[in-house]
Coordinates of C-alpha atoms in Angstrom, one line a residue:
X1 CA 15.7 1.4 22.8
X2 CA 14.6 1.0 26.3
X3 CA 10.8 0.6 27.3
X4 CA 10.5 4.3 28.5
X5 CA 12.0 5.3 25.2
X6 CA 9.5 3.1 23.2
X7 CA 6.6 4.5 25.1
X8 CA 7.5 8.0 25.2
X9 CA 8.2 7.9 21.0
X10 CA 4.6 5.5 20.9
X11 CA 3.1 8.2 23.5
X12 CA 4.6 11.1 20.8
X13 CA 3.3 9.7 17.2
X14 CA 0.0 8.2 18.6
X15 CA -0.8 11.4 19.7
X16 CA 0.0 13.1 16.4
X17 CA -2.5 10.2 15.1
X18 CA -5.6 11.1 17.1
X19 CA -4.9 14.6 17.4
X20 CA -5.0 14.9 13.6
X21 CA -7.5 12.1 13.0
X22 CA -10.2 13.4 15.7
X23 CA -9.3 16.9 14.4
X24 CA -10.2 16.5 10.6
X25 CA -13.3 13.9 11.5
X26 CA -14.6 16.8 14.0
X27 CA -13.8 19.3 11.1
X28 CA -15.6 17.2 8.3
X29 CA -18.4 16.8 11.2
X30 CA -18.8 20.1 11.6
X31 CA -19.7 21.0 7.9
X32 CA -22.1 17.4 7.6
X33 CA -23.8 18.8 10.8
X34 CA -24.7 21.8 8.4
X35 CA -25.3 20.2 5.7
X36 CA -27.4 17.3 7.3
X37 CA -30.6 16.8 9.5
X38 CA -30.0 15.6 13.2
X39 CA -32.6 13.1 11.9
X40 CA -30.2 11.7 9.1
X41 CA -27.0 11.0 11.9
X42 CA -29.6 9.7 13.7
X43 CA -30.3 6.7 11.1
X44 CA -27.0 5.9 11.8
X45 CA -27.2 5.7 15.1
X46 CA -29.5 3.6 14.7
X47 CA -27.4 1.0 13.5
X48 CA -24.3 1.3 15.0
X49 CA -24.8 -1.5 17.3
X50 CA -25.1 -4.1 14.7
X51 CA -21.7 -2.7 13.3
X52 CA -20.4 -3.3 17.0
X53 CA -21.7 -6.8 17.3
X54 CA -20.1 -7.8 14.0
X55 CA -16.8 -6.4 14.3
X56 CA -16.5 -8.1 17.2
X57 CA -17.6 -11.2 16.4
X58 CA -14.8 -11.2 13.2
X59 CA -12.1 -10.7 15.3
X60 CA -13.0 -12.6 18.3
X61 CA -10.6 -11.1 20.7
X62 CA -7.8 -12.8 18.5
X63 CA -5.9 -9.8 17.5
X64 CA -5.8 -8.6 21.2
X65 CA -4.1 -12.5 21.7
X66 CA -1.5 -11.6 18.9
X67 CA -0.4 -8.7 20.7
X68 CA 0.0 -10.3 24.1
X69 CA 1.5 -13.2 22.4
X70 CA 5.3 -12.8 23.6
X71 CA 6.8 -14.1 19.7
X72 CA 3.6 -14.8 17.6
X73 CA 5.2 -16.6 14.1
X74 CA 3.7 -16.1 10.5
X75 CA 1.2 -19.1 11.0
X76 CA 0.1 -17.2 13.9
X77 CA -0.6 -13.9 11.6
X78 CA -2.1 -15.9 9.0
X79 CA -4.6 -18.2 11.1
X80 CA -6.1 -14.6 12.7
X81 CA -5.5 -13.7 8.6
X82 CA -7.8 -16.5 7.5
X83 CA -10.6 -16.2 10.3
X84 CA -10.9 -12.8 10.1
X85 CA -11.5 -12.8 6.3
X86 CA -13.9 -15.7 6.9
X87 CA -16.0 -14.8 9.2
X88 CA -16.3 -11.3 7.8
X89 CA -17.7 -12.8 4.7
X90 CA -20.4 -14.7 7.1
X91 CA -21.4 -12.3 9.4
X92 CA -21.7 -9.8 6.0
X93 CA -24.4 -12.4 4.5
X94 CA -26.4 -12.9 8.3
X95 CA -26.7 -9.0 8.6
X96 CA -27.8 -8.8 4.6
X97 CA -30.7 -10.7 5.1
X98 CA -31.5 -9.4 9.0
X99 CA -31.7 -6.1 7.4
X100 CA -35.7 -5.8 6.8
X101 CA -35.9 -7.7 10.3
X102 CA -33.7 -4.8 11.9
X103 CA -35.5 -2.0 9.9
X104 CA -38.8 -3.3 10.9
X105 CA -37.5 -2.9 14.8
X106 CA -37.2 0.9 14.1
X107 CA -40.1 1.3 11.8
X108 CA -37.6 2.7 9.2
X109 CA -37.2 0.9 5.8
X110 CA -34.5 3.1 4.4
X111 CA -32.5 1.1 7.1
X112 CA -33.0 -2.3 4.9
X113 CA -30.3 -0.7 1.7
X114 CA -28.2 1.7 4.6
X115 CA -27.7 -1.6 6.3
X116 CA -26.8 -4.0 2.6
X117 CA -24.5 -1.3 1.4
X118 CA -23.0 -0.2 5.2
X119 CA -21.7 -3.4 6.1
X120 CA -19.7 -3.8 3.3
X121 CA -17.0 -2.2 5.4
X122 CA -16.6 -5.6 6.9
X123 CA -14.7 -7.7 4.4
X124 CA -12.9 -4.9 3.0
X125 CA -11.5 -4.0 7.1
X126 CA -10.7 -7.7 7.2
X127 CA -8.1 -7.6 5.1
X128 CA -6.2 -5.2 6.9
X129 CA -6.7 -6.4 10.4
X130 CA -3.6 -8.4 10.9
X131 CA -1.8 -5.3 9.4
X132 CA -2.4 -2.6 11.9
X133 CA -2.1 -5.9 14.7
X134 CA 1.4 -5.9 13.6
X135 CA 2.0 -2.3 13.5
X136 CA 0.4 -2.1 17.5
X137 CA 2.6 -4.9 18.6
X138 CA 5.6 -3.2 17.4
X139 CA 4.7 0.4 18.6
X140 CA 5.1 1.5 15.1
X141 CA 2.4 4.6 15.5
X142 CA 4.3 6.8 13.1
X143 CA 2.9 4.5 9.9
X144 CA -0.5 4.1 11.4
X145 CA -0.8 8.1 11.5
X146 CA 0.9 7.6 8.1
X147 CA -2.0 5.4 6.7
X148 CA -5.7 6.8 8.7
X149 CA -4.9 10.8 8.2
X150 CA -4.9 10.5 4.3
X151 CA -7.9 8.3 4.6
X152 CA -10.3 10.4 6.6
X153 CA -9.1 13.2 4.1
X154 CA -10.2 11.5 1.2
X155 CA -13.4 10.2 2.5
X156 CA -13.6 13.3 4.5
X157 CA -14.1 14.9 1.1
X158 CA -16.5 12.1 -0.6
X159 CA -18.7 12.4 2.1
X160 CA -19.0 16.3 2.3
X161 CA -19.3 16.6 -1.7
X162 CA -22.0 13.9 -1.4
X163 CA -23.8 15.9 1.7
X164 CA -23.7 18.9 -0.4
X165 CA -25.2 17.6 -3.9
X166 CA -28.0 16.1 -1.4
X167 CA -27.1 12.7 -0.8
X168 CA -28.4 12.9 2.5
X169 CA -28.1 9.4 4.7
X170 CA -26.1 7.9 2.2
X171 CA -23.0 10.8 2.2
X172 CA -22.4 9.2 5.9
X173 CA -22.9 5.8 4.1
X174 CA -20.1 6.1 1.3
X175 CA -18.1 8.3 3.2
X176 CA -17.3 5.1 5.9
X177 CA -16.7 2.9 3.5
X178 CA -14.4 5.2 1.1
X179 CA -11.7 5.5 4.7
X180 CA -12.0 1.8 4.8
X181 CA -11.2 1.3 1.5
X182 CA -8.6 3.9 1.7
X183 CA -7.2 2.7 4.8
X184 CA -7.5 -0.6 4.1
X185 CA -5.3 -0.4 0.4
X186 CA -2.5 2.0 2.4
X187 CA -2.0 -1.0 4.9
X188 CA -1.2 -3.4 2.2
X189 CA 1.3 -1.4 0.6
X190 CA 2.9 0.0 3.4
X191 CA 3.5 -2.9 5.5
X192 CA 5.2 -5.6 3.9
X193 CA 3.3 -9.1 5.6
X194 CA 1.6 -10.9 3.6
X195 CA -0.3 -14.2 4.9
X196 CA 0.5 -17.6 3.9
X197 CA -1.7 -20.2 2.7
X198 CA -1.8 -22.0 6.5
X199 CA -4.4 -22.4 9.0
X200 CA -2.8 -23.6 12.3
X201 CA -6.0 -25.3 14.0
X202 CA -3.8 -25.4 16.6
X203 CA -2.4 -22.0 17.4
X204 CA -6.2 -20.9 16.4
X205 CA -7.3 -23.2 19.4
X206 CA -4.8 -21.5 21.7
X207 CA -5.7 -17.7 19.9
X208 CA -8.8 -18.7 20.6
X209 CA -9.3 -19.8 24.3
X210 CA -7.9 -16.1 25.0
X211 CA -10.2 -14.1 22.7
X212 CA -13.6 -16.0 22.9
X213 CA -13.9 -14.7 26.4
X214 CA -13.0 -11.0 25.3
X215 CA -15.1 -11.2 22.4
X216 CA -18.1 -12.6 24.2
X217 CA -16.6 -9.0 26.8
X218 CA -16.8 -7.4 23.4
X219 CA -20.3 -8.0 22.4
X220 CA -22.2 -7.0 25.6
X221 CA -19.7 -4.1 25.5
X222 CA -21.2 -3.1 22.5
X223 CA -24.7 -3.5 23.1
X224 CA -24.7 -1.8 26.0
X225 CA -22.5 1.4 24.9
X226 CA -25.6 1.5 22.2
X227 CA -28.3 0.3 24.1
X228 CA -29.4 4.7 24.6
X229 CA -29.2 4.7 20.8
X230 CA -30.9 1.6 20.5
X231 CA -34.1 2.5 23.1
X232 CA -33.8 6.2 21.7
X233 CA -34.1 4.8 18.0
X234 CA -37.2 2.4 19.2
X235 CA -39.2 4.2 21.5
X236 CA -38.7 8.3 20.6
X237 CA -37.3 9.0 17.4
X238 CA -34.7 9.6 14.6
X239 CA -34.1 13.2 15.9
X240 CA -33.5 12.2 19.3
X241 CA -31.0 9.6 18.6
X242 CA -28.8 12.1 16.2
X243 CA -29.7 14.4 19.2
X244 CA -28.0 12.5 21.8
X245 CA -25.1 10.6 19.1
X246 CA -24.0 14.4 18.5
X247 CA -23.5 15.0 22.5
X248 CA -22.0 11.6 22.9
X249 CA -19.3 12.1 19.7
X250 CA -18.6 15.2 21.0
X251 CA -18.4 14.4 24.6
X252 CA -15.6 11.5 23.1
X253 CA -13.1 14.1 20.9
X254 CA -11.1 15.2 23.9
X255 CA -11.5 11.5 25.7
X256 CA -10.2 10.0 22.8
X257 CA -7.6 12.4 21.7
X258 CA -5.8 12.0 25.7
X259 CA -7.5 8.4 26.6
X260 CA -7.3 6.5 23.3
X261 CA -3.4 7.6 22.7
X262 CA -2.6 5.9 25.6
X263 CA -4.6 3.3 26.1
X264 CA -2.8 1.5 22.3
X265 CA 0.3 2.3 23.9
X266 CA -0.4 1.6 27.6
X267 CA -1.7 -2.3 26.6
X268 CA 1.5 -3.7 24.8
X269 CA 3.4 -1.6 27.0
X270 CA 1.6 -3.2 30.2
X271 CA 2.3 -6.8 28.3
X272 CA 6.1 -6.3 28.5
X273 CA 5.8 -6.0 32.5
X274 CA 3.2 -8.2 33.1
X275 CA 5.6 -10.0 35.3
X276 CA 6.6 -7.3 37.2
X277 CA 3.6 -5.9 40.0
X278 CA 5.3 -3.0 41.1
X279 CA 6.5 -1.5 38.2
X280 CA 2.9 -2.5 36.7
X281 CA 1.7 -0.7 39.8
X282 CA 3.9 2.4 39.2
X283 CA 3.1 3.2 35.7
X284 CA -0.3 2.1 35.8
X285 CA -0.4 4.8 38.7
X286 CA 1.2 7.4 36.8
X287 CA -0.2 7.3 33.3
X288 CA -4.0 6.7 34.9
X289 CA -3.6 10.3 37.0
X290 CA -2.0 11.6 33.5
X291 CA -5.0 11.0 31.8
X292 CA -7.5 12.4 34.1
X293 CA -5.5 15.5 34.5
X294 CA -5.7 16.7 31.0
X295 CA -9.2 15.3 30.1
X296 CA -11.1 16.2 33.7
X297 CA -10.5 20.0 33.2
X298 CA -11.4 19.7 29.4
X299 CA -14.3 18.0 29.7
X300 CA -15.7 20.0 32.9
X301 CA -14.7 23.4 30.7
X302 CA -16.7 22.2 27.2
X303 CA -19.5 21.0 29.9
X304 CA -19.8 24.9 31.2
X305 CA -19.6 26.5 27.8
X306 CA -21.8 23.9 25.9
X307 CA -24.9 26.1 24.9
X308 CA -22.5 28.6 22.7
X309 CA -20.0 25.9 22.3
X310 CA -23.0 24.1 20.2
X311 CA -24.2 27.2 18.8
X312 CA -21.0 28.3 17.4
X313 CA -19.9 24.7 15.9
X314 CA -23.4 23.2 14.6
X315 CA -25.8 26.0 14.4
X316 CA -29.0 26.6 16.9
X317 CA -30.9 23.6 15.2
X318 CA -28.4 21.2 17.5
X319 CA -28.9 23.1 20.9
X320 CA -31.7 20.3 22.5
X321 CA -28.4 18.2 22.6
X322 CA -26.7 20.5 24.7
X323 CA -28.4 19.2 28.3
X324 CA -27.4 15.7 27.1
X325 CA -24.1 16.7 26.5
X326 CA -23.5 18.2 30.0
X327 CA -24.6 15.1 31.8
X328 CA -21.9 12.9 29.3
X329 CA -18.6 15.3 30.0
X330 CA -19.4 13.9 33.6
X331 CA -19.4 10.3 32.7
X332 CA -16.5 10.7 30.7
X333 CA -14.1 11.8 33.2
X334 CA -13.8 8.4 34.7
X335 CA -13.8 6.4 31.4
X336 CA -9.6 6.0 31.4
X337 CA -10.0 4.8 35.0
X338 CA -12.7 2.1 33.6
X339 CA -10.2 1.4 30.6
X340 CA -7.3 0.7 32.5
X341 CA -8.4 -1.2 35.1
X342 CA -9.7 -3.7 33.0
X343 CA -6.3 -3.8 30.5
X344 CA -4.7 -5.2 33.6
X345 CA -6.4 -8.4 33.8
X346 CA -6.0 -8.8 30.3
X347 CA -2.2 -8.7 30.3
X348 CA -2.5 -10.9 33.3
X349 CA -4.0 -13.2 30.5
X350 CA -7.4 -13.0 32.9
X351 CA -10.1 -12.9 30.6
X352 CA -12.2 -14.6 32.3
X353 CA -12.4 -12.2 35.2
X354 CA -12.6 -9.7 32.5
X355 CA -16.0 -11.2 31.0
X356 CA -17.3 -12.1 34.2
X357 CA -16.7 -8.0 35.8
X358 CA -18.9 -7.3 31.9
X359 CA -21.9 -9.3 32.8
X360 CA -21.9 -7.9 36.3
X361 CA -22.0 -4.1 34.7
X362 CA -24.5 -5.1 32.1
X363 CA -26.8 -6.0 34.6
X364 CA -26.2 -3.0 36.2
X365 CA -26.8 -1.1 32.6
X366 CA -30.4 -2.9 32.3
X367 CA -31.8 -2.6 36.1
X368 CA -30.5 1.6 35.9
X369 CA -32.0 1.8 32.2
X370 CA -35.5 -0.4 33.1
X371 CA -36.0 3.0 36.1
X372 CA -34.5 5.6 34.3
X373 CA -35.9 5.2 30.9
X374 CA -39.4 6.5 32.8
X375 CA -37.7 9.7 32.6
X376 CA -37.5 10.1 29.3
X377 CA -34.1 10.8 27.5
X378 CA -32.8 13.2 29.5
X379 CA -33.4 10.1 32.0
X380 CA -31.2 7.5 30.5
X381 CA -28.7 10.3 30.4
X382 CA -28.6 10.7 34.2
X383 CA -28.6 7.2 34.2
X384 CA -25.7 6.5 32.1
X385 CA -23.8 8.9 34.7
X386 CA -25.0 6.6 38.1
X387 CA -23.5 3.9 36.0
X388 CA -20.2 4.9 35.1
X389 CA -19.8 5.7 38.9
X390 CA -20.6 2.6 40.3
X391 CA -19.0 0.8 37.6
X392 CA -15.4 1.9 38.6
X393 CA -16.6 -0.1 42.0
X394 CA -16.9 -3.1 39.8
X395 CA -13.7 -2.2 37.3
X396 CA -11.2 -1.6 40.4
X397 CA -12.2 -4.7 42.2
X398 CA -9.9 -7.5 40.7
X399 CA -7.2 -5.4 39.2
X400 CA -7.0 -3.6 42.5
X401 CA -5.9 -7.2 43.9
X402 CA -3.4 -7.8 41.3
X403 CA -1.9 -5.0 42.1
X404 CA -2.8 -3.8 45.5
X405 CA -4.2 -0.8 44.4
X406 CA -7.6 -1.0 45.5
X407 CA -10.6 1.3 44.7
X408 CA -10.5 4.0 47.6
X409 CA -6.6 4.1 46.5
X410 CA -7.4 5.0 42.9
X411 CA -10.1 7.8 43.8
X412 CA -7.8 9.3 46.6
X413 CA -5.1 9.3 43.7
X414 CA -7.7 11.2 41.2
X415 CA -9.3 13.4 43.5
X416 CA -7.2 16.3 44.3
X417 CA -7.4 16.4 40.1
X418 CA -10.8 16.2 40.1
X419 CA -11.7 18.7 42.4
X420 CA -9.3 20.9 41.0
X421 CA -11.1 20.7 37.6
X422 CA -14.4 21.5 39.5
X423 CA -13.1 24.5 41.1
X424 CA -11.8 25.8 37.6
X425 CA -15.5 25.0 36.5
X426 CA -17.1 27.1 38.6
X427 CA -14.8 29.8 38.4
X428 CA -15.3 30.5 34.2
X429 CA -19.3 29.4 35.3
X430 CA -18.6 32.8 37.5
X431 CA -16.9 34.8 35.0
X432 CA -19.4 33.7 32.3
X433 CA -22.9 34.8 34.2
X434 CA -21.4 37.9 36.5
X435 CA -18.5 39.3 34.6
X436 CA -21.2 39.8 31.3
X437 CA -18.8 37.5 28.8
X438 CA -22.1 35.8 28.2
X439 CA -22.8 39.1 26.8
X440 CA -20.4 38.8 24.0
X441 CA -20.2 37.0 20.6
X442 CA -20.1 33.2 21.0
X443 CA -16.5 33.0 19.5
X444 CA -15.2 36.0 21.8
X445 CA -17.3 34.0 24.8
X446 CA -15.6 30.8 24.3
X447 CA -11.8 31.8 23.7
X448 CA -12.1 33.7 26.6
X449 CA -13.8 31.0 29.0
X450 CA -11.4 28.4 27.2
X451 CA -8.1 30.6 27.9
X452 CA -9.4 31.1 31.2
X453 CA -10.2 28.6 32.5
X454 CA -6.8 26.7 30.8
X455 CA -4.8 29.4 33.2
X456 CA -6.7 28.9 36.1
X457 CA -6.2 24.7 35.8
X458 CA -2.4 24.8 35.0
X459 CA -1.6 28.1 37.9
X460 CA -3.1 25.8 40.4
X461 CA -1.6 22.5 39.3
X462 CA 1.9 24.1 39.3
X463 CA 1.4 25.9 42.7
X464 CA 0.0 22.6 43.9
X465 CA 2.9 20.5 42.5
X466 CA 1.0 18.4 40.9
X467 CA 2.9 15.1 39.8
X468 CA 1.0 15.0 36.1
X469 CA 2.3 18.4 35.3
X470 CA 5.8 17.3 35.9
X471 CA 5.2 14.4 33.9
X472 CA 3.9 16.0 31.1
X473 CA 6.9 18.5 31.2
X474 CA 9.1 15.3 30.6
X475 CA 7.6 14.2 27.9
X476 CA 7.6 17.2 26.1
X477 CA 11.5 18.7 27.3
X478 CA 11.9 14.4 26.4
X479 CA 13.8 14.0 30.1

């Protein structure tokens, strides 16, 4: 099967996978946000950087070395096996007993059990880390959809049973680690590795040197995507922080239904022409304006329609996060841009640059957040969109050498798309306020906006020939 063949089916059965995954998690959101107090995601919220910091720390960036590796053997699985496991087990026991430390931070004890009983989800996802590694680096996305729609079903249903019988918190709690468990039990039996009793210090040495870098990338990574949660949780309140975490996860369904497909494809995909600049050039090219075609106009649309659009799916009590959510659609347009840039210098085996472009944004992050947090939340919002702009800056800079594809290339490559989806923003804004549509029902108001506005994007794109269109007719017609 050629390369274009193997991306195209990846592209196909990826999508599948986080079209249905994204669409029964938004579907078992949608009843919890019923069921549950903004107050009570919030709690989560809270924590979800400590669950960032010790994922990361597990793995270590040495998954993403399996995957680049060009023929990675069975000591290579079971070393990453071994350490994985291991360290799981560790950074469990250091976050067990940080818990009253972490809980004291947000003045909320409940956090101390949440935290003990949440972070089992560590061991048990250890054990089926390699699996899914091996299932990426062989473009098998057909099992993976296979394995996590079942599991966010089941758990799906835990956790909305436990909502409704008034577990509160702790339905969110037992509802992560059922798809875990779930998740973790179909890996085992559907792929058929097992790990052997070998630690290579060796190939863990050379696993190692690659991923410490991406894993040190990983941790500030982390921090700094919850560092709004993080302030929110400490300095407002509970309410606030499920305020914002609903805008943000809602903000991320379309970015990672279109961005997250190919973004597991695109980086083993980039890996097998590493070699090869142009080509790398040329696809990179291709896919980056694919992704920003389909998820500019979405988000820009859900931005313009976000009061009834919240209204209709979570009931009025979730509306303060609708000014919050506005400002995010904005900063999510450029997030595949960010994404790719940076999956470039790690198929070029550049990690280092990778880490070093990190540190750079994170002090970015903290000078923006020190001024903006005087602002209150809405603030840090308008902060975390300055950022993401002059981030891409930062992201283009040393991919755009590797490739000569600089930063003022990339945004003259993206623009015609982005304007486009502004124009078709303004239009619905139009129809919305002077045609009386605001008028109507909230469903009525929104499947007519939506339709709209999706006529409007794709009459223009075609008249305009638009490259991603055509691409996106080949992949579907399969030319």
């Amino acid at each position: 099967m050629s390369l274009r063949s193997t991306a195209t089916k990846g592209v196909f059965w990826t999508f599948l996978q986080k079209f249905g995954t994204q669409l029964i998690s938004f579907g078992v959101s949608l009843v919890l946000a019923r069921l549950l107090l903004p107050a009570e995601f919030g709690l989560l919220g809270m924590i979800y950087v400590f669950m960032g910091i010790a994922t990361a720390l597990i793995d270590s960036g040495l998954t993403t070395s399996l995957i680049r590796t060009d023929n990675p053997d069975q000591e290579d699985y079971s070393t990453v096996f071994f350490f994985n496991l291991s360290g799981s087990i560790v950074i469990y026991f250091i976050i067990y007993f940080s818990a009253p430390f972490i809980a004291n931070f947000y003045n909320q004890e409940v956090l101390i059990d949440i935290i003990r009983v949440y972070c089992l989800t560590f061991i048990i996802s250890a054990f089926s880390t390699v699996q899914l590694t091996r299932l990426t680096k062989l473009m098998d996305f057909k099992t993976q959809m296979l394995v996590a729609i079942p599991s966010l079903i089941g758990s799906g249903v835990i956790g909305i049973y436990l909502a409704y019988i008034g577990f509160g918190v702790w339905s969110l709690v037992w509802m992560a680690i059922s798809q875990v468990s779930l998740k973790t039990i179909q890996l085992w039996i559907r792929v058929k590795w097992r790990p052997s009793l070998v630690f290579n210090v060796k190939k863990f040495k050379e696993h190692f040197y690659f991923g410490y870098k991406l894993t040190i990338s990983s941790l500030l990574n982390v921090v700094f995507l919850n560092i709004y949660q993080i302030i929110i949780g400490r300095y407002f309140s509970a309410s606030l922080v499920g305020f914002y975490t609903r805008a943000d996860t809602l903000k991320q369904l379309p970015v990672n239904i279109t961005s997250s497909v190919l973004d597991k494809v695109t980086y083993p995909l980039f890996s097998g022409i590493k070699n090869d600049d142009v080509r790398l050039k040329r696809v990179y090219k291709e896919i980056m304006q694919l992704v920003v075609f389909v998820i500019a106009p979405i988000l820009v649309i859900m931005g313009v329609v976000a009061e009834p659009l919240f209204r209709f799916l979570f009931t009025e009590k979730w509306l303060p996060a609708v000014p919050y959510f506005q400002i995010l659609c904005l900063a999510g347009i450029l997030y595949p841009i960010h994404s790719y840039n940076l999956n470039i210098l790690n198929v070029k085996g550049r990690s280092d640059l990778f880490l070093r472009l990190e540190i750079i944004k994170k002090v970015l992050v903290l000078a923006v957040v020190a001024i903006s947090i005087n602002f209150g939340v809405i603030g840090l919002v308008w902060g975390q969109l300055i950022t993401s702009i002059l981030a891409f800056f930062i992201n283009t800079h040393y991919s755009g050498k590797f490739l000569k594809y600089n930063a003022l290339e990339q945004a003259m490559d993206v623009l015609p798309i982005l304007l486009l989806a502004f124009v078709t923003g303004v239009i619905i804004w139009l129809m919305d306020n002077y045609l009386n549509i605001d008028r109507l029902m909230d469903f009525y108001r929104l499947a007519i906006l939506a339709a709209g506005g999706t006529i409007i994007y794709v009459t223009f794109a075609f008249l305009l020939k638009m490259g991603p269109l055509t691409s996106i007719r080949k992949i579907i017609l399969k030319q």
